[in-house]
């Protein structure tokens, strides 16, 4: 097999594995939130099925829409300047290249940091689990969950502060609307991306055409 064929097979295997793992993790999270909200598991299964069926047909169409609006999505070399970034594409490209190149195309400082932070994260989780098992509540409460740290930490902190203020000021509405509002904001971000792609294809988006980048971090919208 040629190097491109090897890279393609590696990417295909990695993508399928990662996609399956991601879906499992997201479904478990969905059921956990449903448990907190008191939703029966059977109804959640029905909701998952109703969501998956249209997604099978919508996903390819949305990908075509986004790739037409932002052609740089399909070019990893433009990842740094593309307004619609695809970090997973760049990640898997580097990974597929790394496993077939005779010399690892990753800076030494990068893989040293990766190994170091992995060991640190494992140690923190072991400490957190030990504190929970031995009822050391103070240690447990102040030991961070590294999964949350790996996500968008700043957004989580801001959201947590807002949720805390909401809970203390208006506990009744907090109990009813916290999860729906959070879910709506997450879904709204994705839907907003679709509208942005449509506006780009219609040549009315900013800053290239008639729109604006007010409120966009570093103008990247």
PDB file of N, CA, C and O in Angstrom, residues 126-194:
ATOM      1  N   UNK A 126      -6.884  10.065  40.460  1.00  0.00           N
ATOM      2  CA  UNK A 126      -6.651   9.091  41.532  1.00  0.00           C
ATOM      3  C   UNK A 126      -6.811   9.748  42.904  1.00  0.00           C
ATOM      4  O   UNK A 126      -7.402   9.158  43.822  1.00  0.00           O
ATOM      5  N   UNK A 127      -6.293  10.966  43.040  1.00  0.00           N
ATOM      6  CA  UNK A 127      -6.446  11.694  44.300  1.00  0.00           C
ATOM      7  C   UNK A 127      -7.912  11.986  44.582  1.00  0.00           C
ATOM      8  O   UNK A 127      -8.387  11.825  45.719  1.00  0.00           O
ATOM      9  N   UNK A 128      -8.640  12.394  43.558  1.00  0.00           N
ATOM     10  CA  UNK A 128     -10.061  12.709  43.723  1.00  0.00           C
ATOM     11  C   UNK A 128     -10.846  11.469  44.135  1.00  0.00           C
ATOM     12  O   UNK A 128     -11.699  11.519  45.025  1.00  0.00           O
ATOM     13  N   UNK A 129     -10.539  10.346  43.498  1.00  0.00           N
ATOM     14  CA  UNK A 129     -11.229   9.102  43.834  1.00  0.00           C
ATOM     15  C   UNK A 129     -10.873   8.637  45.246  1.00  0.00           C
ATOM     16  O   UNK A 129     -11.741   8.178  46.004  1.00  0.00           O
ATOM     17  N   UNK A 130      -9.589   8.771  45.616  1.00  0.00           N
ATOM     18  CA  UNK A 130      -9.162   8.391  46.967  1.00  0.00           C
ATOM     19  C   UNK A 130      -9.855   9.249  48.019  1.00  0.00           C
ATOM     20  O   UNK A 130     -10.306   8.745  49.055  1.00  0.00           O
ATOM     21  N   UNK A 131      -9.957  10.546  47.765  1.00  0.00           N
ATOM     22  CA  UNK A 131     -10.609  11.439  48.719  1.00  0.00           C
ATOM     23  C   UNK A 131     -12.092  11.099  48.865  1.00  0.00           C
ATOM     24  O   UNK A 131     -12.644  11.151  49.971  1.00  0.00           O
ATOM     25  N   UNK A 132     -12.725  10.720  47.773  1.00  0.00           N
ATOM     26  CA  UNK A 132     -14.143  10.360  47.847  1.00  0.00           C
ATOM     27  C   UNK A 132     -14.338   9.055  48.605  1.00  0.00           C
ATOM     28  O   UNK A 132     -15.238   8.947  49.448  1.00  0.00           O
ATOM     29  N   UNK A 133     -13.488   8.066  48.338  1.00  0.00           N
ATOM     30  CA  UNK A 133     -13.633   6.771  48.989  1.00  0.00           C
ATOM     31  C   UNK A 133     -13.355   6.854  50.487  1.00  0.00           C
ATOM     32  O   UNK A 133     -13.943   6.111  51.274  1.00  0.00           O
ATOM     33  N   UNK A 134     -12.469   7.760  50.886  1.00  0.00           N
ATOM     34  CA  UNK A 134     -12.097   7.876  52.299  1.00  0.00           C
ATOM     35  C   UNK A 134     -12.789   9.042  52.995  1.00  0.00           C
ATOM     36  O   UNK A 134     -12.421   9.397  54.116  1.00  0.00           O
ATOM     37  N   UNK A 135     -13.757   9.627  52.304  1.00  0.00           N
ATOM     38  CA  UNK A 135     -14.604  10.665  52.890  1.00  0.00           C
ATOM     39  C   UNK A 135     -13.819  11.911  53.314  1.00  0.00           C
ATOM     40  O   UNK A 135     -14.135  12.542  54.317  1.00  0.00           O
ATOM     41  N   UNK A 136     -12.810  12.264  52.532  1.00  0.00           N
ATOM     42  CA  UNK A 136     -12.109  13.534  52.750  1.00  0.00           C
ATOM     43  C   UNK A 136     -12.787  14.588  51.870  1.00  0.00           C
ATOM     44  O   UNK A 136     -12.348  14.878  50.759  1.00  0.00           O
ATOM     45  N   UNK A 137     -13.857  15.148  52.392  1.00  0.00           N
ATOM     46  CA  UNK A 137     -14.693  16.017  51.582  1.00  0.00           C
ATOM     47  C   UNK A 137     -13.971  17.287  51.140  1.00  0.00           C
ATOM     48  O   UNK A 137     -14.169  17.764  50.022  1.00  0.00           O
ATOM     49  N   UNK A 138     -13.140  17.853  52.008  1.00  0.00           N
ATOM     50  CA  UNK A 138     -12.459  19.093  51.639  1.00  0.00           C
ATOM     51  C   UNK A 138     -11.505  18.864  50.464  1.00  0.00           C
ATOM     52  O   UNK A 138     -11.440  19.677  49.533  1.00  0.00           O
ATOM     53  N   UNK A 139     -10.766  17.764  50.525  1.00  0.00           N
ATOM     54  CA  UNK A 139      -9.855  17.461  49.414  1.00  0.00           C
ATOM     55  C   UNK A 139     -10.653  17.178  48.148  1.00  0.00           C
ATOM     56  O   UNK A 139     -10.318  17.661  47.055  1.00  0.00           O
ATOM     57  N   UNK A 140     -11.728  16.419  48.299  1.00  0.00           N
ATOM     58  CA  UNK A 140     -12.547  16.064  47.130  1.00  0.00           C
ATOM     59  C   UNK A 140     -13.178  17.299  46.498  1.00  0.00           C
ATOM     60  O   UNK A 140     -13.187  17.450  45.272  1.00  0.00           O
ATOM     61  N   UNK A 141     -13.691  18.191  47.336  1.00  0.00           N
ATOM     62  CA  UNK A 141     -14.385  19.370  46.812  1.00  0.00           C
ATOM     63  C   UNK A 141     -13.448  20.324  46.077  1.00  0.00           C
ATOM     64  O   UNK A 141     -13.881  21.038  45.161  1.00  0.00           O
ATOM     65  N   UNK A 142     -12.181  20.342  46.472  1.00  0.00           N
ATOM     66  CA  UNK A 142     -11.249  21.280  45.852  1.00  0.00           C
ATOM     67  C   UNK A 142     -10.309  20.612  44.850  1.00  0.00           C
ATOM     68  O   UNK A 142      -9.369  21.233  44.369  1.00  0.00           O
ATOM     69  N   UNK A 143     -10.566  19.350  44.531  1.00  0.00           N
ATOM     70  CA  UNK A 143      -9.791  18.672  43.493  1.00  0.00           C
ATOM     71  C   UNK A 143     -10.556  18.770  42.182  1.00  0.00           C
ATOM     72  O   UNK A 143     -11.689  18.298  42.094  1.00  0.00           O
ATOM     73  N   UNK A 144      -9.995  19.389  41.161  1.00  0.00           N
ATOM     74  CA  UNK A 144     -10.757  19.619  39.928  1.00  0.00           C
ATOM     75  C   UNK A 144     -11.020  18.336  39.151  1.00  0.00           C
ATOM     76  O   UNK A 144     -10.248  17.375  39.225  1.00  0.00           O
ATOM     77  N   UNK A 145     -12.113  18.344  38.441  1.00  0.00           N
ATOM     78  CA  UNK A 145     -12.411  17.276  37.492  1.00  0.00           C
ATOM     79  C   UNK A 145     -11.683  17.620  36.193  1.00  0.00           C
ATOM     80  O   UNK A 145     -12.028  18.577  35.506  1.00  0.00           O
ATOM     81  N   UNK A 146     -10.673  16.834  35.846  1.00  0.00           N
ATOM     82  CA  UNK A 146      -9.819  17.177  34.711  1.00  0.00           C
ATOM     83  C   UNK A 146     -10.556  17.100  33.379  1.00  0.00           C
ATOM     84  O   UNK A 146     -10.130  17.707  32.399  1.00  0.00           O
ATOM     85  N   UNK A 147     -11.653  16.355  33.337  1.00  0.00           N
ATOM     86  CA  UNK A 147     -12.460  16.342  32.113  1.00  0.00           C
ATOM     87  C   UNK A 147     -13.036  17.731  31.859  1.00  0.00           C
ATOM     88  O   UNK A 147     -13.066  18.220  30.726  1.00  0.00           O
ATOM     89  N   UNK A 148     -13.479  18.384  32.922  1.00  0.00           N
ATOM     90  CA  UNK A 148     -14.011  19.733  32.781  1.00  0.00           C
ATOM     91  C   UNK A 148     -12.907  20.723  32.429  1.00  0.00           C
ATOM     92  O   UNK A 148     -13.120  21.664  31.661  1.00  0.00           O
ATOM     93  N   UNK A 149     -11.725  20.514  32.982  1.00  0.00           N
ATOM     94  CA  UNK A 149     -10.602  21.395  32.661  1.00  0.00           C
ATOM     95  C   UNK A 149     -10.237  21.276  31.189  1.00  0.00           C
ATOM     96  O   UNK A 149      -9.861  22.254  30.537  1.00  0.00           O
ATOM     97  N   UNK A 150     -10.361  20.061  30.649  1.00  0.00           N
ATOM     98  CA  UNK A 150     -10.008  19.841  29.246  1.00  0.00           C
ATOM     99  C   UNK A 150     -11.001  20.498  28.298  1.00  0.00           C
ATOM    100  O   UNK A 150     -10.668  20.775  27.144  1.00  0.00           O
ATOM    101  N   UNK A 151     -12.209  20.745  28.768  1.00  0.00           N
ATOM    102  CA  UNK A 151     -13.202  21.419  27.940  1.00  0.00           C
ATOM    103  C   UNK A 151     -12.961  22.926  28.004  1.00  0.00           C
ATOM    104  O   UNK A 151     -11.923  23.384  28.455  1.00  0.00           O
ATOM    105  N   UNK A 152     -13.913  23.669  27.521  1.00  0.00           N
ATOM    106  CA  UNK A 152     -13.766  25.126  27.508  1.00  0.00           C
ATOM    107  C   UNK A 152     -13.890  25.653  28.935  1.00  0.00           C
ATOM    108  O   UNK A 152     -14.989  25.956  29.413  1.00  0.00           O
ATOM    109  N   UNK A 153     -12.755  25.758  29.616  1.00  0.00           N
ATOM    110  CA  UNK A 153     -12.761  26.087  31.039  1.00  0.00           C
ATOM    111  C   UNK A 153     -13.349  27.470  31.301  1.00  0.00           C
ATOM    112  O   UNK A 153     -14.138  27.656  32.234  1.00  0.00           O
ATOM    113  N   UNK A 154     -12.974  28.448  30.484  1.00  0.00           N
ATOM    114  CA  UNK A 154     -13.463  29.814  30.712  1.00  0.00           C
ATOM    115  C   UNK A 154     -14.982  29.865  30.581  1.00  0.00           C
ATOM    116  O   UNK A 154     -15.677  30.473  31.406  1.00  0.00           O
ATOM    117  N   UNK A 155     -15.507  29.207  29.543  1.00  0.00           N
ATOM    118  CA  UNK A 155     -16.960  29.189  29.356  1.00  0.00           C
ATOM    119  C   UNK A 155     -17.654  28.490  30.520  1.00  0.00           C
ATOM    120  O   UNK A 155     -18.727  28.923  30.976  1.00  0.00           O
ATOM    121  N   UNK A 156     -17.051  27.413  31.017  1.00  0.00           N
ATOM    122  CA  UNK A 156     -17.639  26.696  32.145  1.00  0.00           C
ATOM    123  C   UNK A 156     -17.645  27.555  33.406  1.00  0.00           C
ATOM    124  O   UNK A 156     -18.618  27.545  34.170  1.00  0.00           O
ATOM    125  N   UNK A 157     -16.569  28.292  33.623  1.00  0.00           N
ATOM    126  CA  UNK A 157     -16.499  29.160  34.807  1.00  0.00           C
ATOM    127  C   UNK A 157     -17.552  30.256  34.724  1.00  0.00           C
ATOM    128  O   UNK A 157     -18.280  30.528  35.694  1.00  0.00           O
ATOM    129  N   UNK A 158     -17.656  30.889  33.554  1.00  0.00           N
ATOM    130  CA  UNK A 158     -18.660  31.950  33.387  1.00  0.00           C
ATOM    131  C   UNK A 158     -20.068  31.386  33.572  1.00  0.00           C
ATOM    132  O   UNK A 158     -20.902  31.962  34.284  1.00  0.00           O
ATOM    133  N   UNK A 159     -20.329  30.240  32.939  1.00  0.00           N
ATOM    134  CA  UNK A 159     -21.645  29.622  33.082  1.00  0.00           C
ATOM    135  C   UNK A 159     -21.931  29.207  34.513  1.00  0.00           C
ATOM    136  O   UNK A 159     -23.063  29.354  34.997  1.00  0.00           O
ATOM    137  N   UNK A 160     -20.909  28.697  35.203  1.00  0.00           N
ATOM    138  CA  UNK A 160     -21.094  28.299  36.594  1.00  0.00           C
ATOM    139  C   UNK A 160     -21.410  29.474  37.501  1.00  0.00           C
ATOM    140  O   UNK A 160     -22.257  29.376  38.403  1.00  0.00           O
ATOM    141  N   UNK A 161     -20.736  30.595  37.264  1.00  0.00           N
ATOM    142  CA  UNK A 161     -21.003  31.795  38.070  1.00  0.00           C
ATOM    143  C   UNK A 161     -22.426  32.293  37.832  1.00  0.00           C
ATOM    144  O   UNK A 161     -23.153  32.640  38.771  1.00  0.00           O
ATOM    145  N   UNK A 162     -22.829  32.318  36.558  1.00  0.00           N
ATOM    146  CA  UNK A 162     -24.198  32.753  36.245  1.00  0.00           C
ATOM    147  C   UNK A 162     -25.220  31.823  36.896  1.00  0.00           C
ATOM    148  O   UNK A 162     -26.220  32.269  37.482  1.00  0.00           O
ATOM    149  N   UNK A 163     -24.962  30.506  36.812  1.00  0.00           N
ATOM    150  CA  UNK A 163     -25.889  29.542  37.412  1.00  0.00           C
ATOM    151  C   UNK A 163     -25.945  29.699  38.929  1.00  0.00           C
ATOM    152  O   UNK A 163     -27.021  29.577  39.539  1.00  0.00           O
ATOM    153  N   UNK A 164     -24.802  29.985  39.554  1.00  0.00           N
ATOM    154  CA  UNK A 164     -24.774  30.155  41.009  1.00  0.00           C
ATOM    155  C   UNK A 164     -25.563  31.389  41.443  1.00  0.00           C
ATOM    156  O   UNK A 164     -26.350  31.335  42.401  1.00  0.00           O
ATOM    157  N   UNK A 165     -25.351  32.496  40.731  1.00  0.00           N
ATOM    158  CA  UNK A 165     -26.104  33.715  41.050  1.00  0.00           C
ATOM    159  C   UNK A 165     -27.594  33.494  40.839  1.00  0.00           C
ATOM    160  O   UNK A 165     -28.437  33.903  41.654  1.00  0.00           O
ATOM    161  N   UNK A 166     -27.927  32.823  39.751  1.00  0.00           N
ATOM    162  CA  UNK A 166     -29.333  32.515  39.451  1.00  0.00           C
ATOM    163  C   UNK A 166     -29.942  31.664  40.560  1.00  0.00           C
ATOM    164  O   UNK A 166     -31.069  31.899  41.003  1.00  0.00           O
ATOM    165  N   UNK A 167     -29.195  30.664  41.019  1.00  0.00           N
ATOM    166  CA  UNK A 167     -29.699  29.778  42.070  1.00  0.00           C
ATOM    167  C   UNK A 167     -29.969  30.538  43.358  1.00  0.00           C
ATOM    168  O   UNK A 167     -30.991  30.315  44.026  1.00  0.00           O
ATOM    169  N   UNK A 168     -29.082  31.444  43.706  1.00  0.00           N
ATOM    170  CA  UNK A 168     -29.237  32.160  44.976  1.00  0.00           C
ATOM    171  C   UNK A 168     -30.306  33.247  44.908  1.00  0.00           C
ATOM    172  O   UNK A 168     -30.977  33.525  45.906  1.00  0.00           O
ATOM    173  N   UNK A 169     -30.454  33.856  43.746  1.00  0.00           N
ATOM    174  CA  UNK A 169     -31.421  34.944  43.618  1.00  0.00           C
ATOM    175  C   UNK A 169     -32.825  34.437  43.301  1.00  0.00           C
ATOM    176  O   UNK A 169     -33.812  34.912  43.861  1.00  0.00           O
ATOM    177  N   UNK A 170     -32.918  33.494  42.386  1.00  0.00           N
ATOM    178  CA  UNK A 170     -34.228  33.006  41.940  1.00  0.00           C
ATOM    179  C   UNK A 170     -34.209  31.477  41.882  1.00  0.00           C
ATOM    180  O   UNK A 170     -34.152  30.878  40.796  1.00  0.00           O
ATOM    181  N   UNK A 171     -34.233  30.811  43.030  1.00  0.00           N
ATOM    182  CA  UNK A 171     -34.109  29.344  43.060  1.00  0.00           C
ATOM    183  C   UNK A 171     -35.241  28.615  42.340  1.00  0.00           C
ATOM    184  O   UNK A 171     -35.015  27.549  41.754  1.00  0.00           O
ATOM    185  N   UNK A 172     -36.447  29.161  42.377  1.00  0.00           N
ATOM    186  CA  UNK A 172     -37.574  28.474  41.736  1.00  0.00           C
ATOM    187  C   UNK A 172     -37.396  28.409  40.223  1.00  0.00           C
ATOM    188  O   UNK A 172     -37.534  27.344  39.603  1.00  0.00           O
ATOM    189  N   UNK A 173     -37.086  29.543  39.605  1.00  0.00           N
ATOM    190  CA  UNK A 173     -36.891  29.539  38.153  1.00  0.00           C
ATOM    191  C   UNK A 173     -35.614  28.794  37.773  1.00  0.00           C
ATOM    192  O   UNK A 173     -35.533  28.190  36.699  1.00  0.00           O
ATOM    193  N   UNK A 174     -34.623  28.808  38.656  1.00  0.00           N
ATOM    194  CA  UNK A 174     -33.386  28.057  38.406  1.00  0.00           C
ATOM    195  C   UNK A 174     -33.682  26.573  38.268  1.00  0.00           C
ATOM    196  O   UNK A 174     -33.167  25.891  37.368  1.00  0.00           O
ATOM    197  N   UNK A 175     -34.519  26.046  39.155  1.00  0.00           N
ATOM    198  CA  UNK A 175     -34.848  24.622  39.120  1.00  0.00           C
ATOM    199  C   UNK A 175     -35.602  24.245  37.849  1.00  0.00           C
ATOM    200  O   UNK A 175     -35.454  23.131  37.334  1.00  0.00           O
ATOM    201  N   UNK A 176     -36.395  25.168  37.329  1.00  0.00           N
ATOM    202  CA  UNK A 176     -37.217  24.863  36.156  1.00  0.00           C
ATOM    203  C   UNK A 176     -36.489  25.087  34.834  1.00  0.00           C
ATOM    204  O   UNK A 176     -36.656  24.317  33.884  1.00  0.00           O
ATOM    205  N   UNK A 177     -35.680  26.128  34.761  1.00  0.00           N
ATOM    206  CA  UNK A 177     -35.205  26.581  33.455  1.00  0.00           C
ATOM    207  C   UNK A 177     -33.698  26.480  33.231  1.00  0.00           C
ATOM    208  O   UNK A 177     -33.232  26.773  32.127  1.00  0.00           O
ATOM    209  N   UNK A 178     -32.924  26.079  34.246  1.00  0.00           N
ATOM    210  CA  UNK A 178     -31.472  26.063  34.066  1.00  0.00           C
ATOM    211  C   UNK A 178     -31.054  25.150  32.918  1.00  0.00           C
ATOM    212  O   UNK A 178     -30.365  25.573  31.984  1.00  0.00           O
ATOM    213  N   UNK A 179     -31.467  23.892  32.973  1.00  0.00           N
ATOM    214  CA  UNK A 179     -31.053  22.944  31.939  1.00  0.00           C
ATOM    215  C   UNK A 179     -31.641  23.280  30.566  1.00  0.00           C
ATOM    216  O   UNK A 179     -30.925  23.209  29.559  1.00  0.00           O
ATOM    217  N   UNK A 180     -32.919  23.645  30.467  1.00  0.00           N
ATOM    218  CA  UNK A 180     -33.432  24.029  29.148  1.00  0.00           C
ATOM    219  C   UNK A 180     -32.714  25.230  28.542  1.00  0.00           C
ATOM    220  O   UNK A 180     -32.444  25.251  27.337  1.00  0.00           O
ATOM    221  N   UNK A 181     -32.396  26.227  29.364  1.00  0.00           N
ATOM    222  CA  UNK A 181     -31.697  27.405  28.845  1.00  0.00           C
ATOM    223  C   UNK A 181     -30.297  27.034  28.367  1.00  0.00           C
ATOM    224  O   UNK A 181     -29.853  27.450  27.284  1.00  0.00           O
ATOM    225  N   UNK A 182     -29.591  26.226  29.163  1.00  0.00           N
ATOM    226  CA  UNK A 182     -28.242  25.809  28.771  1.00  0.00           C
ATOM    227  C   UNK A 182     -28.274  24.994  27.482  1.00  0.00           C
ATOM    228  O   UNK A 182     -27.463  25.200  26.572  1.00  0.00           O
ATOM    229  N   UNK A 183     -29.232  24.058  27.397  1.00  0.00           N
ATOM    230  CA  UNK A 183     -29.349  23.242  26.185  1.00  0.00           C
ATOM    231  C   UNK A 183     -29.711  24.100  24.981  1.00  0.00           C
ATOM    232  O   UNK A 183     -29.206  23.887  23.868  1.00  0.00           O
ATOM    233  N   UNK A 184     -30.580  25.080  25.192  1.00  0.00           N
ATOM    234  CA  UNK A 184     -30.961  25.960  24.095  1.00  0.00           C
ATOM    235  C   UNK A 184     -29.801  26.798  23.589  1.00  0.00           C
ATOM    236  O   UNK A 184     -29.665  27.025  22.381  1.00  0.00           O
ATOM    237  N   UNK A 185     -28.942  27.242  24.495  1.00  0.00           N
ATOM    238  CA  UNK A 185     -27.784  28.031  24.076  1.00  0.00           C
ATOM    239  C   UNK A 185     -26.797  27.176  23.284  1.00  0.00           C
ATOM    240  O   UNK A 185     -26.214  27.634  22.294  1.00  0.00           O
ATOM    241  N   UNK A 186     -26.625  25.918  23.708  1.00  0.00           N
ATOM    242  CA  UNK A 186     -25.725  25.023  22.975  1.00  0.00           C
ATOM    243  C   UNK A 186     -26.279  24.748  21.577  1.00  0.00           C
ATOM    244  O   UNK A 186     -25.559  24.816  20.574  1.00  0.00           O
ATOM    245  N   UNK A 187     -27.574  24.432  21.515  1.00  0.00           N
ATOM    246  CA  UNK A 187     -28.192  24.174  20.216  1.00  0.00           C
ATOM    247  C   UNK A 187     -28.219  25.436  19.361  1.00  0.00           C
ATOM    248  O   UNK A 187     -28.025  25.382  18.142  1.00  0.00           O
ATOM    249  N   UNK A 188     -28.438  26.570  20.005  1.00  0.00           N
ATOM    250  CA  UNK A 188     -28.490  27.827  19.264  1.00  0.00           C
ATOM    251  C   UNK A 188     -27.179  28.170  18.588  1.00  0.00           C
ATOM    252  O   UNK A 188     -27.161  28.747  17.491  1.00  0.00           O
ATOM    253  N   UNK A 189     -26.069  27.800  19.227  1.00  0.00           N
ATOM    254  CA  UNK A 189     -24.768  28.059  18.606  1.00  0.00           C
ATOM    255  C   UNK A 189     -24.626  27.283  17.302  1.00  0.00           C
ATOM    256  O   UNK A 189     -24.140  27.807  16.293  1.00  0.00           O
ATOM    257  N   UNK A 190     -25.069  26.024  17.315  1.00  0.00           N
ATOM    258  CA  UNK A 190     -24.989  25.211  16.099  1.00  0.00           C
ATOM    259  C   UNK A 190     -25.920  25.736  15.015  1.00  0.00           C
ATOM    260  O   UNK A 190     -25.544  25.828  13.839  1.00  0.00           O
ATOM    261  N   UNK A 191     -27.137  26.082  15.409  1.00  0.00           N
ATOM    262  CA  UNK A 191     -28.090  26.616  14.435  1.00  0.00           C
ATOM    263  C   UNK A 191     -27.588  27.944  13.872  1.00  0.00           C
ATOM    264  O   UNK A 191     -27.750  28.239  12.683  1.00  0.00           O
ATOM    265  N   UNK A 192     -26.947  28.740  14.731  1.00  0.00           N
ATOM    266  CA  UNK A 192     -26.375  29.999  14.255  1.00  0.00           C
ATOM    267  C   UNK A 192     -25.316  29.785  13.194  1.00  0.00           C
ATOM    268  O   UNK A 192     -25.198  30.572  12.244  1.00  0.00           O
ATOM    269  N   UNK A 193     -24.543  28.705  13.325  1.00  0.00           N
ATOM    270  CA  UNK A 193     -23.544  28.394  12.305  1.00  0.00           C
ATOM    271  C   UNK A 193     -24.171  28.097  10.957  1.00  0.00           C
ATOM    272  O   UNK A 193     -23.622  28.461   9.904  1.00  0.00           O
ATOM    273  N   UNK A 194     -25.337  27.446  10.976  1.00  0.00           N
ATOM    274  CA  UNK A 194     -26.041  27.159   9.723  1.00  0.00           C
ATOM    275  C   UNK A 194     -26.502  28.456   9.061  1.00  0.00           C
ATOM    276  O   UNK A 194     -26.343  28.657   7.850  1.00  0.00           O
TER     277      UNK A 194
END
